[in-house]
Short mmCIF file of C-alpha atoms in Angstrom, two decimals:
data_model
loop_
_atom_site.label_atom_id
_atom_site.label_comp_id
_atom_site.label_asym_id
_atom_site.label_seq_id
_atom_site.Cartn_x
_atom_site.Cartn_y
_atom_site.Cartn_z
CA MET A 1 -26.48 232.41 168.25
CA THR A 2 -27.59 231.09 164.88
CA ASP A 3 -30.15 228.38 164.78
CA ASP A 4 -28.95 225.00 163.51
CA TRP A 5 -31.63 224.82 160.87
CA GLN A 6 -30.39 228.08 159.41
CA SER A 7 -26.75 226.92 159.15
CA GLU A 8 -27.70 223.79 157.26
CA ARG A 9 -30.00 225.52 154.83
CA ALA A 10 -28.94 225.26 151.17
CA GLU A 11 -27.84 228.44 149.49
CA PRO A 12 -30.09 229.53 146.66
CA LEU A 13 -28.68 228.99 143.06
CA ALA A 14 -28.30 231.89 140.68
CA VAL A 15 -30.49 231.41 137.70
CA GLY A 16 -30.91 233.33 134.44
CA PRO A 17 -33.97 234.09 132.48
CA PRO A 18 -36.21 231.11 131.88
CA ARG A 19 -35.08 228.88 128.86
CA ARG A 20 -37.33 229.06 125.82
CA ARG A 21 -38.75 225.74 124.69
CA MET A 22 -37.63 224.72 121.05
CA THR A 23 -40.32 224.40 118.46
CA ARG A 24 -40.88 221.18 116.58
CA ARG A 25 -39.30 222.63 113.40
CA GLU A 26 -36.20 223.74 115.29
CA ARG A 27 -35.82 220.33 116.90
CA ALA A 28 -36.02 218.68 113.45
CA ARG A 29 -33.41 221.08 112.06
CA GLU A 30 -31.10 220.34 114.97
CA GLU A 31 -31.52 216.62 114.44
CA ARG A 32 -30.67 216.92 110.70
CA TYR A 33 -27.57 218.94 111.53
CA ARG A 34 -26.37 216.28 113.98
CA ARG A 35 -26.97 213.52 111.40
CA ARG A 36 -25.04 215.43 108.72
CA ARG A 37 -22.08 215.94 111.04
CA LYS A 38 -22.10 212.27 111.91
CA THR A 39 -22.31 211.24 108.24
CA GLY A 40 -19.51 213.64 107.25
CA LEU A 41 -17.30 212.27 109.97
CA VAL A 42 -17.91 208.70 108.80
CA VAL A 43 -17.14 209.64 105.15
CA ALA A 44 -13.97 211.47 106.15
CA LEU A 45 -12.78 208.50 108.17
CA ALA A 46 -13.58 206.14 105.28
CA MET A 47 -11.61 208.30 102.83
CA LEU A 48 -8.69 208.43 105.23
CA VAL A 49 -8.71 204.66 105.47
CA VAL A 50 -8.75 204.34 101.66
CA VAL A 51 -5.83 206.79 101.30
CA VAL A 52 -3.81 204.98 103.95
CA ILE A 53 -4.48 201.57 102.39
CA GLY A 54 -3.57 202.94 98.91
CA ALA A 55 -0.38 204.52 100.18
CA VAL A 56 0.60 201.31 101.93
CA PHE A 57 -0.18 199.27 98.80
CA LEU A 58 1.74 201.54 96.42
CA GLY A 59 4.58 201.96 98.84
CA SER A 60 4.75 198.23 99.32
CA LYS A 61 4.69 197.67 95.58
CA MET A 62 7.44 200.24 95.00
CA TRP A 63 9.49 198.85 97.83
CA HIS A 64 9.01 195.35 96.45
CA SER A 65 10.02 196.46 92.96
CA LEU A 66 13.10 198.33 94.12
CA PHE A 67 14.23 196.48 97.21
CA GLY A 68 12.61 193.03 97.09
CA GLY A 69 14.73 190.23 98.48
CA ALA A 70 16.53 187.54 96.53
CA SER A 71 13.51 185.27 96.85
CA ASP A 72 11.41 187.78 94.88
CA ASP A 73 12.43 186.53 91.46
CA PHE A 74 10.85 184.91 88.43
CA ALA A 75 11.59 181.30 87.55
CA GLY A 76 11.61 179.48 84.23
CA GLU A 77 12.43 180.39 80.64
CA GLY A 78 10.10 183.33 80.33
CA VAL A 79 6.80 183.98 78.58
CA ASN A 80 7.27 186.26 75.55
CA ASP A 81 10.05 187.95 73.59
CA VAL A 82 10.27 191.69 74.13
CA VAL A 83 12.62 194.45 72.95
CA ILE A 84 13.89 196.95 75.52
CA GLN A 85 16.09 200.02 75.08
CA VAL A 86 19.23 200.90 76.99
CA HIS A 87 19.80 204.64 76.84
CA ASP A 88 23.14 206.40 76.79
CA GLY A 89 24.31 206.88 80.37
CA ASP A 90 21.90 204.38 81.93
CA SER A 91 23.08 202.99 85.26
CA THR A 92 22.55 199.36 86.24
CA THR A 93 19.62 200.51 88.37
CA ALA A 94 18.12 202.40 85.42
CA ILE A 95 18.46 199.31 83.23
CA GLY A 96 16.86 197.26 85.97
CA GLN A 97 13.95 199.70 86.15
CA THR A 98 13.46 199.43 82.37
CA LEU A 99 13.43 195.64 82.68
CA HIS A 100 10.97 195.78 85.56
CA ASP A 101 8.70 198.21 83.67
CA ASN A 102 8.59 195.71 80.79
CA ASN A 103 7.88 192.76 83.15
CA VAL A 104 11.24 191.16 82.42
CA VAL A 105 12.45 190.99 86.05
CA ALA A 106 10.44 190.79 89.26
CA ASN A 107 12.16 193.73 90.91
CA VAL A 108 15.06 196.11 90.42
CA LYS A 109 17.19 195.10 93.41
CA THR A 110 17.31 191.45 92.38
CA PHE A 111 18.60 192.47 88.94
CA VAL A 112 21.17 194.88 90.41
CA ASP A 113 22.39 192.16 92.78
CA ALA A 114 22.63 189.65 89.92
CA ALA A 115 24.58 192.15 87.78
CA ASP A 116 26.97 193.08 90.58
CA GLY A 117 30.53 192.44 89.48
CA ASN A 118 29.58 191.64 85.87
CA SER A 119 31.85 193.80 83.70
CA ALA A 120 29.73 193.07 80.63
CA ILE A 121 26.75 194.84 82.16
CA SER A 122 28.77 197.87 83.24
CA ALA A 123 30.13 198.14 79.69
CA ILE A 124 26.81 197.58 77.91
CA GLN A 125 26.31 199.85 74.91
CA PRO A 126 23.23 202.01 74.31
CA GLY A 127 20.81 200.29 71.97
CA PHE A 128 17.96 197.82 71.70
CA TYR A 129 18.05 194.31 73.17
CA LYS A 130 15.75 191.31 72.82
CA VAL A 131 14.97 189.56 76.10
CA ARG A 132 12.11 187.50 77.56
CA THR A 133 9.40 188.59 79.95
CA GLU A 134 9.26 187.02 83.43
CA ILE A 135 12.76 185.56 83.56
CA PRO A 136 15.14 185.20 86.52
CA ALA A 137 17.31 188.25 87.09
CA ALA A 138 20.48 186.21 86.46
CA ASN A 139 19.04 185.15 83.09
CA ALA A 140 18.33 188.79 82.23
CA VAL A 141 21.95 189.65 83.01
CA GLU A 142 23.19 186.86 80.75
CA ARG A 143 20.95 187.91 77.89
CA LEU A 144 21.95 191.57 78.03
CA ALA A 145 25.63 190.60 78.18
CA ASP A 146 25.24 188.39 75.09
CA PRO A 147 26.04 190.38 71.88
CA ALA A 148 23.54 188.18 70.03
CA SER A 149 20.72 189.79 72.04
CA ARG A 150 21.36 193.21 70.56
CA VAL A 151 18.97 194.16 67.77
CA GLY A 152 18.53 197.27 65.64
CA LYS A 153 22.27 197.91 65.27
CA LEU A 154 22.88 199.69 61.98
CA VAL A 155 26.39 200.14 60.57
CA ILE A 156 26.73 202.38 57.50
CA PRO A 157 30.19 202.38 55.91
CA GLU A 158 31.56 205.59 54.43
CA GLY A 159 30.69 206.16 50.79
CA ARG A 160 27.49 204.08 50.65
CA GLN A 161 24.56 205.37 48.65
CA LEU A 162 20.86 204.75 49.26
CA ASP A 163 20.47 202.09 46.57
CA ASP A 164 22.37 198.83 46.05
CA VAL A 165 25.16 199.07 43.46
CA ARG A 166 26.76 196.44 41.27
CA ASP A 167 30.44 196.20 40.40
CA VAL A 168 30.62 195.85 36.63
CA LYS A 169 33.81 193.77 36.66
CA THR A 170 33.06 191.37 39.53
CA ASN A 171 29.25 191.49 39.45
CA VAL A 172 29.33 191.82 43.24
CA VAL A 173 26.43 193.78 44.69
CA THR A 174 27.14 196.24 47.50
CA GLU A 175 24.13 196.79 49.73
CA GLY A 176 22.85 200.34 49.87
CA ILE A 177 21.73 202.25 52.95
CA LEU A 178 18.06 201.35 52.51
CA THR A 179 18.92 197.65 52.43
CA LEU A 180 21.20 198.04 55.45
CA ILE A 181 18.37 199.72 57.38
CA SER A 182 15.99 196.94 56.41
CA ASN A 183 18.44 194.28 57.56
CA ALA A 184 19.04 196.06 60.87
CA SER A 185 15.30 196.30 61.53
CA CYS A 186 14.84 192.54 61.46
CA VAL A 187 13.95 190.88 64.75
CA ASN A 188 12.60 187.44 65.59
CA LEU A 189 9.88 187.69 68.25
CA ASP A 190 8.41 184.38 69.42
CA GLY A 191 9.29 182.73 66.13
CA ASP A 192 7.87 185.54 63.99
CA ARG A 193 10.58 187.32 61.96
CA ARG A 194 9.75 190.93 61.27
CA CYS A 195 11.63 193.38 59.02
CA VAL A 196 10.92 196.79 57.54
CA PRO A 197 11.12 196.17 53.75
CA ALA A 198 13.65 198.24 51.82
CA ASP A 199 10.99 199.04 49.20
CA GLU A 200 8.76 200.49 51.90
CA LEU A 201 11.61 202.70 53.09
CA LYS A 202 12.21 203.75 49.48
CA ASN A 203 8.55 204.70 49.00
CA ILE A 204 8.50 206.76 52.20
CA ALA A 205 11.76 208.48 51.18
CA GLY A 206 10.09 209.73 48.01
CA ALA A 207 6.58 210.41 49.27
CA ALA A 208 6.80 211.88 52.77
CA LYS A 209 7.06 215.61 53.37
CA PRO A 210 10.62 216.76 54.09
CA SER A 211 9.44 218.15 57.44
CA ASP A 212 8.01 214.75 58.37
CA LEU A 213 11.40 213.21 57.60
CA ALA A 214 13.25 215.77 59.76
CA VAL A 215 15.15 217.12 56.73
CA PRO A 216 17.24 220.06 58.01
CA GLU A 217 16.31 223.53 56.84
CA TRP A 218 19.56 223.90 54.89
CA ALA A 219 18.64 220.89 52.70
CA THR A 220 14.89 221.39 52.31
CA ASP A 221 14.94 223.40 49.06
CA ALA A 222 17.24 220.93 47.33
CA VAL A 223 15.11 218.00 48.51
CA ASN A 224 11.93 219.66 47.26
CA ARG A 225 13.48 220.25 43.84
CA MET A 226 13.90 216.49 43.40
CA GLY A 227 10.14 215.92 43.62
CA SER A 228 9.21 212.35 44.53
CA ASP A 229 12.57 210.78 43.63
CA HIS A 230 13.68 208.83 46.71
CA ARG A 231 17.28 209.81 45.96
CA ARG A 232 16.44 213.31 47.19
CA LEU A 233 17.54 212.00 50.61
CA GLU A 234 20.98 210.94 49.36
CA GLY A 235 23.77 212.00 51.68
CA LEU A 236 21.44 213.05 54.50
CA ILE A 237 22.00 209.83 56.45
CA ALA A 238 25.58 209.93 57.71
CA PRO A 239 27.85 206.89 57.89
CA GLY A 240 28.53 205.42 61.31
CA THR A 241 26.90 203.15 63.86
CA TRP A 242 23.26 203.86 64.68
CA ASN A 243 20.57 202.26 66.84
CA ILE A 244 17.15 201.88 65.29
CA ASP A 245 13.99 200.66 66.99
CA PRO A 246 12.89 197.48 65.19
CA SER A 247 9.29 198.20 66.16
CA ALA A 248 9.27 201.74 64.72
CA GLU A 249 7.46 202.74 61.53
CA PRO A 250 9.59 203.35 58.38
CA GLN A 251 9.03 207.10 58.47
CA ALA A 252 10.08 207.27 62.12
CA ILE A 253 13.24 205.29 61.38
CA LEU A 254 14.22 207.58 58.50
CA SER A 255 13.43 210.78 60.38
CA THR A 256 15.45 209.66 63.40
CA LEU A 257 18.46 208.86 61.22
CA ILE A 258 18.22 212.11 59.26
CA SER A 259 17.84 214.34 62.32
CA SER A 260 20.73 212.63 64.10
CA SER A 261 22.90 212.86 60.97
CA ALA A 262 22.13 216.55 60.52
CA ALA A 263 23.22 217.19 64.09
CA GLN A 264 26.43 215.26 63.47
CA TYR A 265 27.18 217.19 60.27
CA GLU A 266 26.51 220.51 61.94
CA GLN A 267 28.76 219.66 64.89
CA SER A 268 31.61 219.24 62.41
CA GLY A 269 31.35 222.92 61.52
CA LEU A 270 29.41 222.50 58.27
CA LEU A 271 27.28 225.63 58.71
CA THR A 272 30.19 227.89 59.60
CA THR A 273 32.36 226.54 56.78
CA ALA A 274 29.58 227.02 54.23
CA THR A 275 29.31 230.68 55.18
CA ALA A 276 33.08 231.13 54.92
CA LEU A 277 33.17 229.49 51.46
CA ASN A 278 30.07 231.39 50.29
CA MET A 279 28.29 228.12 49.59
CA SER A 280 25.30 226.37 51.14
CA PRO A 281 25.84 223.54 53.64
CA TYR A 282 24.11 221.22 51.16
CA GLU A 283 26.64 222.14 48.47
CA ILE A 284 29.54 221.42 50.84
CA LEU A 285 27.98 218.03 51.62
CA THR A 286 27.70 217.34 47.90
CA VAL A 287 31.35 218.25 47.35
CA ALA A 288 32.31 215.89 50.18
CA SER A 289 30.38 213.06 48.51
CA LEU A 290 32.33 213.61 45.27
CA VAL A 291 35.60 213.62 47.20
CA GLN A 292 34.59 210.35 48.88
CA ARG A 293 33.84 208.63 45.59
CA GLU A 294 36.61 210.07 43.45
CA SER A 295 39.69 209.48 45.60
CA THR A 296 41.35 207.84 48.55
CA PRO A 297 41.84 209.53 51.95
CA GLU A 298 45.41 210.65 51.31
CA ASN A 299 44.19 212.69 48.31
CA PHE A 300 40.88 213.95 49.67
CA SER A 301 41.96 217.54 50.27
CA LYS A 302 43.60 217.85 46.82
CA VAL A 303 40.54 216.49 45.02
CA ALA A 304 38.38 218.95 46.96
CA ARG A 305 40.61 221.76 45.70
CA VAL A 306 40.24 220.51 42.10
CA ILE A 307 36.45 220.64 42.48
CA TYR A 308 36.47 224.19 43.81
CA ASN A 309 38.94 225.33 41.14
CA ARG A 310 36.82 223.89 38.32
CA LEU A 311 33.66 225.43 39.76
CA ALA A 312 35.38 228.81 40.08
CA GLU A 313 36.42 228.67 36.40
CA ARG A 314 32.93 227.50 35.38
CA ARG A 315 34.23 224.22 33.98
CA THR A 316 32.14 221.08 34.03
CA LEU A 317 33.45 218.64 36.65
CA GLU A 318 33.32 215.59 34.34
CA PHE A 319 33.43 212.94 37.06
CA ASP A 320 32.69 209.35 36.10
CA SER A 321 31.30 208.75 39.60
CA THR A 322 28.38 211.07 38.79
CA VAL A 323 27.66 209.08 35.63
CA ASN A 324 27.70 205.76 37.48
CA TYR A 325 25.52 207.07 40.30
CA ALA A 326 22.38 207.22 38.21
CA LEU A 327 23.15 203.73 36.85
CA ASP A 328 23.58 202.16 40.32
CA ARG A 329 26.93 200.69 39.40
CA ILE A 330 30.63 200.87 40.16
CA GLU A 331 32.94 201.33 37.17
CA ILE A 332 36.25 203.17 36.80
CA ALA A 333 35.85 203.97 33.12
CA THR A 334 32.63 205.04 31.43
CA THR A 335 31.64 204.95 27.76
CA ASP A 336 30.85 207.86 25.47
CA GLY A 337 27.20 206.77 25.59
CA ASP A 338 27.19 206.76 29.38
CA ARG A 339 28.72 210.21 29.56
CA ALA A 340 26.16 211.59 27.10
CA GLN A 341 23.15 210.64 29.23
CA THR A 342 21.28 213.58 30.70
CA THR A 343 20.57 212.98 34.39
CA PRO A 344 20.41 215.29 37.42
CA TRP A 345 23.84 213.96 38.41
CA ASN A 346 25.91 213.60 35.21
CA THR A 347 28.58 216.30 35.51
CA TYR A 348 29.73 215.73 31.94
CA VAL A 349 26.56 217.40 30.66
CA ARG A 350 25.37 219.21 33.79
CA PRO A 351 27.19 222.40 34.84
CA GLY A 352 28.19 222.78 38.47
CA LEU A 353 27.51 220.20 41.13
CA PRO A 354 25.16 217.22 40.80
CA ALA A 355 21.60 217.74 42.04
CA THR A 356 22.25 215.78 45.25
CA PRO A 357 25.21 214.18 46.97
CA ILE A 358 26.11 210.85 45.34
CA CYS A 359 26.86 209.00 48.60
CA SER A 360 27.16 209.49 52.33
CA PRO A 361 30.61 211.03 52.91
CA GLY A 362 32.65 210.18 55.97
CA ALA A 363 34.19 212.69 58.34
CA PRO A 364 37.59 212.82 56.52
CA ALA A 365 35.91 213.60 53.18
CA LEU A 366 33.72 216.22 54.82
CA LEU A 367 36.76 217.80 56.48
CA ALA A 368 38.54 217.92 53.11
CA ALA A 369 35.54 219.68 51.56
CA GLU A 370 35.60 222.17 54.42
CA GLU A 371 39.38 222.65 54.36
CA PRO A 372 40.72 221.94 50.85
CA GLU A 373 44.48 221.94 50.28
CA PRO A 374 45.81 225.07 48.57
CA GLY A 375 46.72 224.54 44.92
CA ASP A 376 45.84 225.46 41.31
CA TRP A 377 45.11 221.93 40.03
CA LEU A 378 42.32 221.32 37.54
CA TYR A 379 42.93 217.65 36.68
CA PHE A 380 43.82 214.43 38.43
CA VAL A 381 44.09 210.77 37.48
CA THR A 382 45.06 207.57 39.30
CA ILE A 383 47.87 205.93 37.38
CA ASP A 384 48.48 202.55 39.07
CA MET A 385 46.83 199.83 41.14
CA GLN A 386 48.52 201.15 44.29
CA GLY A 387 46.39 204.30 44.06
CA THR A 388 49.07 206.78 43.02
CA THR A 389 47.26 209.89 41.83
CA LEU A 390 48.79 212.72 39.80
CA PHE A 391 47.46 216.31 39.90
CA THR A 392 48.11 219.06 37.39
CA ARG A 393 46.72 222.30 36.04
CA GLU A 394 47.91 221.76 32.48
CA TYR A 395 45.69 219.72 30.17
CA GLU A 396 48.62 218.42 28.11
CA GLN A 397 50.24 217.03 31.24
CA HIS A 398 46.94 215.48 32.22
CA LEU A 399 46.75 213.67 28.87
CA ALA A 400 50.27 212.35 29.45
CA ASN A 401 49.27 211.13 32.89
CA ILE A 402 46.26 209.36 31.38
CA GLU A 403 48.56 207.48 29.02
CA VAL A 404 50.52 206.23 32.02
CA ALA A 405 47.28 205.03 33.59
CA ARG A 406 46.38 203.21 30.37
CA ARG A 407 49.71 201.46 30.18
CA ASN A 408 49.29 200.34 33.78
CA GLY A 409 45.85 198.93 33.04
CA VAL A 410 43.99 201.38 35.26
CA LEU A 411 42.05 203.09 32.47
CA ASP A 412 40.70 201.84 29.19
CA SER A 413 39.75 205.27 27.92
CA ALA A 414 40.41 208.89 28.81
CA ARG A 415 38.45 210.75 31.43
#
C-alpha cells in the first residue's frame, strides 16, 4: 500500500539546459528592435488612415460632381465669361463634364437633369460657346441653346481669296478669308472685345515656316517658291463652315484650318486624280480655282476641259481672272495695260498655270477639275446677263461669239 504522502507528491518538471543570461548590449539591441517595430506599425497605420481619408474625399468629390442632388447648384448670374468647346459626338454628360471642369456648373448630374428633354441641347453643334462661370445648371442649358452664345464660327463662301477685293463697277468690297477669320475670332469677355487682327494673320501667313502652318507635303514646294508673299497660302484654306478657337494664336488658327482643309481635299480624291492626270495635286487645285472664278457651276466641267486643252497645246490661258487677282479687284473686262503687267499670276504673259490658286475652290469646281467633260474646246465666252456661255475650238467662231457678248453689253473689249 502506497503512503499518502507519496501519492500527493508533485511530479518533477522536465527542464532543458539552463537559460543563458542576455548581455547588456543584447538587451539594448532587443529594445531598439521592439521600438522600431512599434514605430513602423504606427507609421503604416497613419499612412493607411491618410489613404482612406484621401480616397473618401476624392470619391466624395467625384460623386458630388457626377451625381450631386438638385440642391447642389450655383445661384446668381455668374462670375466671369469663359469659352468652352463642344466636340463632335459629345453626349450631354460629356458637355456637362466640360462645363464642370471649367467651373460653369456645380456638378454634372444637375446639368444633365436640367437639359433633359431639351431638344436644343441634343442638337447642339460642335464648336465654341461663351458662357459664365458658376451659373445655375438651367442657365447653362439656356446659354448653350442660344445661337448667340456660339463664338468662333467661320463661314468661307466658295471662290473667296485671302485678301479683300473690290468690285470696280459697284465699289463694293468683298471680305477676304483673312478678314473673315479675324471677324470670327472676335469675342467679348467681361466687356473686353478681343479679335485676332487680319494684318497679324497676313504677317504670319508670309513669315511662318510651311511646316509650322501644317502646309501639306504636296503644296510645300510651291509655297516655298513664293517666298514671304502671304498669298503663297492661297487656296489652301477650303471653303465651308469651320470652328476656330477665339483664344488661339494666329499661327495655330491658320495651321488648324490648313490641315483640316488638306484632309478635306484629299478625301475628295485629289491625290489619286493628280496621279491619273499626270499632274501634281497643287496643280489640280489651281485649275479648280480658275474654274471657280471663270464660270458658273453648269459650265465648270467644260471650262476645266478648255484649261487642260490649252495647257496640252502649250497655249497661254489668257484669263482675266488671273489679271484681276494680283490687283485685288473684280472686273469682267481688263485693259491692255492690265494684261501686260508681269505678275506670278497673269496668264496673258505667264505660260502655264498661275503660281498659286487664285481663290478657294468649292467641291463642284474641284470635281470638275478632277473630271473634266470630254471635248476639244479652246475658247469660251459668256454672251448675255443670264450667263449663257459658248464654247468653241475655232478662233474665228470665238471672235463672232465675242461680238455677240459686246452687243449684249457683257464685254467692252475682246478677251
